[in-house]
Coordinates of C-alpha atoms in Angstrom, one line a residue:
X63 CA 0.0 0.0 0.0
X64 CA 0.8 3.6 -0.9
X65 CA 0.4 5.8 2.3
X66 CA -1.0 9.5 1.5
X67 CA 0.2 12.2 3.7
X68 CA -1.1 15.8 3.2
X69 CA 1.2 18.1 5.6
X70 CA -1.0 21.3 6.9
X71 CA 0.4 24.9 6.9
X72 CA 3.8 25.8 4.9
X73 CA 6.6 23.5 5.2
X74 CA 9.8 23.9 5.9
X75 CA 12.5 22.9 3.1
X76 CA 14.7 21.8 4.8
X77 CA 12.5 19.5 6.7
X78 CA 11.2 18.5 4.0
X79 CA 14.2 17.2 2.5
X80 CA 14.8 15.6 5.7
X81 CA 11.8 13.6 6.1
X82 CA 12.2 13.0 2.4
X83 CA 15.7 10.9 2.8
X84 CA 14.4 9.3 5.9
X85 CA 11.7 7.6 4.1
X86 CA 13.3 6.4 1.6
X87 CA 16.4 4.8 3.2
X88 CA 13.5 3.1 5.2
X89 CA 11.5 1.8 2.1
X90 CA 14.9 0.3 0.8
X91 CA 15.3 -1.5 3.8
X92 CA 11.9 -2.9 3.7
X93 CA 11.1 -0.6 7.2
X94 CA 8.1 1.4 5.4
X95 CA 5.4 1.8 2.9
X96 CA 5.9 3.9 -0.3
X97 CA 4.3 7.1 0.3
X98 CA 2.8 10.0 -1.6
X99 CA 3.4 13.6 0.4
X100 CA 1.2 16.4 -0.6
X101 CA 2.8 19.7 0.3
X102 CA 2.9 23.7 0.4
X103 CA 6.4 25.6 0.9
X104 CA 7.0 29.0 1.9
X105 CA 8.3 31.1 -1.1
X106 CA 11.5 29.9 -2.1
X107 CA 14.0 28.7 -4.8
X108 CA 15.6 25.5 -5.6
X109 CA 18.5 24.9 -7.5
X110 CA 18.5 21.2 -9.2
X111 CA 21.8 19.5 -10.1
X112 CA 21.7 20.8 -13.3
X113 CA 21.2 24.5 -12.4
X114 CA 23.4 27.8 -13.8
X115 CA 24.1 30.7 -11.8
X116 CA 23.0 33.2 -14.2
X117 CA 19.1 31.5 -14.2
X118 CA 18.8 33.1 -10.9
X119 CA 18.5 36.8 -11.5
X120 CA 16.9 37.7 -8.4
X121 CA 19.1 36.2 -6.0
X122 CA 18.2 37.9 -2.8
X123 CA 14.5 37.7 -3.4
X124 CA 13.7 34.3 -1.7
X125 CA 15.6 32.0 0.5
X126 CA 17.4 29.4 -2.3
X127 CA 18.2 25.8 -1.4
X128 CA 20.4 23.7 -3.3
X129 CA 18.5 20.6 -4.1
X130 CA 19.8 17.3 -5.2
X131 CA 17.5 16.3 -7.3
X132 CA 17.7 16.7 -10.8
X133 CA 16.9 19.5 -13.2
X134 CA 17.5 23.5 -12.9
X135 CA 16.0 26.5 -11.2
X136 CA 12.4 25.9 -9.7
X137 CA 10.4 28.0 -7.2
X138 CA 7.9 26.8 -4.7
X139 CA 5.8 28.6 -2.8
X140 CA 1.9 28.7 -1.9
X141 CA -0.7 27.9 -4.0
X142 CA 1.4 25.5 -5.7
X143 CA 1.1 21.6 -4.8
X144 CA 4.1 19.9 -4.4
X145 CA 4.0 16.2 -4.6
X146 CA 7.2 13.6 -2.9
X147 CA 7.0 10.7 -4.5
X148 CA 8.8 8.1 -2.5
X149 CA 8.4 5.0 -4.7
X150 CA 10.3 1.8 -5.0
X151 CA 11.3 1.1 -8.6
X152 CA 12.7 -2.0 -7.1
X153 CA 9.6 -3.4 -7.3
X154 CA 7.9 -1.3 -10.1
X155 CA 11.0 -1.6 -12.8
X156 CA 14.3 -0.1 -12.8
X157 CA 13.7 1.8 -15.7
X158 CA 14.4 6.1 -15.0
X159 CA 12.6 7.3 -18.0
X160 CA 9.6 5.0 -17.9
X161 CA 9.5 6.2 -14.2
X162 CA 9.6 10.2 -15.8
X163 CA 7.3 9.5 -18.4
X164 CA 4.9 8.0 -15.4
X165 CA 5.0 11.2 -13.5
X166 CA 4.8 13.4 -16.5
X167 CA 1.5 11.0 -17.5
X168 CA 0.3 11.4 -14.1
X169 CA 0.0 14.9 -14.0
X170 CA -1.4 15.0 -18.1
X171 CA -3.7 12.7 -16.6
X172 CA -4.3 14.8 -13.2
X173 CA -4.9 18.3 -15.5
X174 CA -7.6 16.6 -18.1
X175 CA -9.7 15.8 -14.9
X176 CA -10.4 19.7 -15.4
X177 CA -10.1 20.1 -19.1
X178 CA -6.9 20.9 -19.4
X179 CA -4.4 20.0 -21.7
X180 CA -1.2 18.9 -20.5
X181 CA 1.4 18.5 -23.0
X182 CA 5.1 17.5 -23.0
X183 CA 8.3 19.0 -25.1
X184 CA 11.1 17.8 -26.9
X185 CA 13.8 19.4 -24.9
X186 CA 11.8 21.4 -22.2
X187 CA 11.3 19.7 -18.5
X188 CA 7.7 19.1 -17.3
X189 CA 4.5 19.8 -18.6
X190 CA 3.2 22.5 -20.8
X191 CA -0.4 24.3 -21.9
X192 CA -0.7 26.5 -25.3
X193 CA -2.4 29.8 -24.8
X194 CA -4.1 30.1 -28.3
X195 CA -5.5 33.3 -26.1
X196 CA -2.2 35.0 -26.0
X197 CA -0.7 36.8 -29.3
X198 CA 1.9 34.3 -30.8
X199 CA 5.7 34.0 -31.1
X200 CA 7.5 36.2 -33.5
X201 CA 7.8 32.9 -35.4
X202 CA 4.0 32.3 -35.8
X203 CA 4.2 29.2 -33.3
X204 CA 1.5 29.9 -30.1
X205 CA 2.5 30.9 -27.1
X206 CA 3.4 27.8 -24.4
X207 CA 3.2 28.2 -20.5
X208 CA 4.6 25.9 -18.2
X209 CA 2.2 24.4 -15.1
X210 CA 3.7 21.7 -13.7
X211 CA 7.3 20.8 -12.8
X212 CA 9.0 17.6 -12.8
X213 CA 12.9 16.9 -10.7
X214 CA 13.6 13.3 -9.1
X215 CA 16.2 12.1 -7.4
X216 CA 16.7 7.9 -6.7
X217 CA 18.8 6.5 -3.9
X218 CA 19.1 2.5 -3.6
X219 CA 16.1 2.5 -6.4
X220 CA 14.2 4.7 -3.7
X221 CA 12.6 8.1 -5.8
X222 CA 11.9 11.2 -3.8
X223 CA 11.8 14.4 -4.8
X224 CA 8.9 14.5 -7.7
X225 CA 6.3 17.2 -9.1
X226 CA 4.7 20.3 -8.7
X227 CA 1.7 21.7 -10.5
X228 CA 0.9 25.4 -10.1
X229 CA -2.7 25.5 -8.7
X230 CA -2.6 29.1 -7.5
X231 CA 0.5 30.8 -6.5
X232 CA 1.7 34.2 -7.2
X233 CA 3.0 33.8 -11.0
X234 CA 5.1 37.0 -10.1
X235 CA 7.3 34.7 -7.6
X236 CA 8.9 33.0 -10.5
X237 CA 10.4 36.1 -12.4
X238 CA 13.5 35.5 -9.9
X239 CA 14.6 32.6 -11.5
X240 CA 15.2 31.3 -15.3
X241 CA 12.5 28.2 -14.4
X242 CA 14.3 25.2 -15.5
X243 CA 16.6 27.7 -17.9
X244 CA 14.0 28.2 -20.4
X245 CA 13.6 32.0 -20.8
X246 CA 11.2 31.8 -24.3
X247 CA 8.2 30.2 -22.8
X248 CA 6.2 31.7 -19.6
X249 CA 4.1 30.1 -16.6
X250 CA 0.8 29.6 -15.6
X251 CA -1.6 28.1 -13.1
X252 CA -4.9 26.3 -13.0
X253 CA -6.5 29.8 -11.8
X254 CA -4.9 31.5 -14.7
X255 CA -6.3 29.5 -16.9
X256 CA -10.0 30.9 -15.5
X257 CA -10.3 27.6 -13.6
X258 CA -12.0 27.8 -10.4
X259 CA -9.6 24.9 -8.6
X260 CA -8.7 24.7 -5.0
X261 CA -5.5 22.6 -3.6
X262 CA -8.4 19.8 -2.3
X263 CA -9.7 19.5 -5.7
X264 CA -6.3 18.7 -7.1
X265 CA -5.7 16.1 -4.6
X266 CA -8.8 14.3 -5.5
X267 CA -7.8 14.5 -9.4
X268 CA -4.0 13.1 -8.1
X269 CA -5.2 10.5 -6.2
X270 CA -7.8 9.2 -8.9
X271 CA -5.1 9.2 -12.0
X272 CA -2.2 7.7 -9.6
X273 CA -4.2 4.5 -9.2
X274 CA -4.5 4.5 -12.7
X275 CA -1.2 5.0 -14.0
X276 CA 0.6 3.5 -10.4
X277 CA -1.0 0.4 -10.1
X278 CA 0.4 -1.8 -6.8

């Protein structure tokens, strides 16, 4: 069995990370259940293994963390749901990017429970929405925002680390950072997109499409 946790308030980063690494050294000994943590953080940056100094132009805005999962420049903050996934691809496959392409499914999946359309790009991290709404790039191509971000990290076959999907924080927050060094393409949220979705309805939609595309 998966065990769902949904933390109350903000939470701490570093805690988080804690709790995080704790959990999964215990799955890989066989000590505890997989588990599915549904958080909110205080505003603040992340910095992925993958991350360049120069993607963070605002450097003293937020408190930034050096993270070790993968990827770039993220921010998290409130309104945005942040989902650990603590999963053991012992027993699900050792496969990395059939693991990825599971969590970006999950939240494609998670979106078109409200009409949205999720989509993923050849050479961009995480999952994107056109905005036919919006006047197009200079090249004629329309206009892309990014709603959900994807960094994992695996110890002993153990993931944690996982997804975010932007439900309703301040879209402001994220002109600090390059998000995941793509400086063409902006970012949105459910509310932005004129959807009336709180964080509870979210959860619903992720625990629905997880049993789906997660199956024990």
């Amino acid at each position: 069995m998966v065990e769902w946790i949904t933390a109350e308030g903000l939470t701490d980063y570093d805690s988080a990370v804690a709790f995080m690494e704790a959990r999964a050294d215990a799955i890989a000994k066989g000590e505890a259940s997989e588990c599915i943590w549904l958080v909110e953080h205080p505003p603040l940056y992340t910095a992925g293994t993958s991350s360049r100094t120069e993607d963070l132009t605002d450097p003293d805005r937020f408190p930034v963390y050096t993270s070790k999962r993968g990827g770039q420049y993220t921010y998290h903050g409130p309104g945005q749901r942040v989902v650990y996934v603590m999963l053991d691809l012992n027993k699900r496959g050792r496969d990395i990017r059939a693991f990825v392409e599971s969590l970006e499914n999950w939240v494609i999946a998670t979106l078109a429970e409200f009409n949205v359309k999720g989509e993923i790009r050849q050479g961009r991290v995480g999952v994107w929405v056109e905005r036919p709404e919006k006047p197009r790039n200079i090249d004629g191509s329309l206009r892309e925002d990014k709603i959900a971000a994807i960094g994992i990290r695996l110890r002993k076959w153990v993931s944690f680390h996982g997804i975010s999907i932007n439900v309703e924080p301040d879209l402001e927050h994220f002109s600090g950072i390059v998000p995941c060094g793509i400086r063409e393409h902006g970012v949105t949220s459910l509310v932005d997109l004129g959807l009336p979705v709180g964080m509870s309805d979210l959860d619903v939609a992720l625990h629905a499409t997880f049993e789906r595309l997660f199956p024990a």
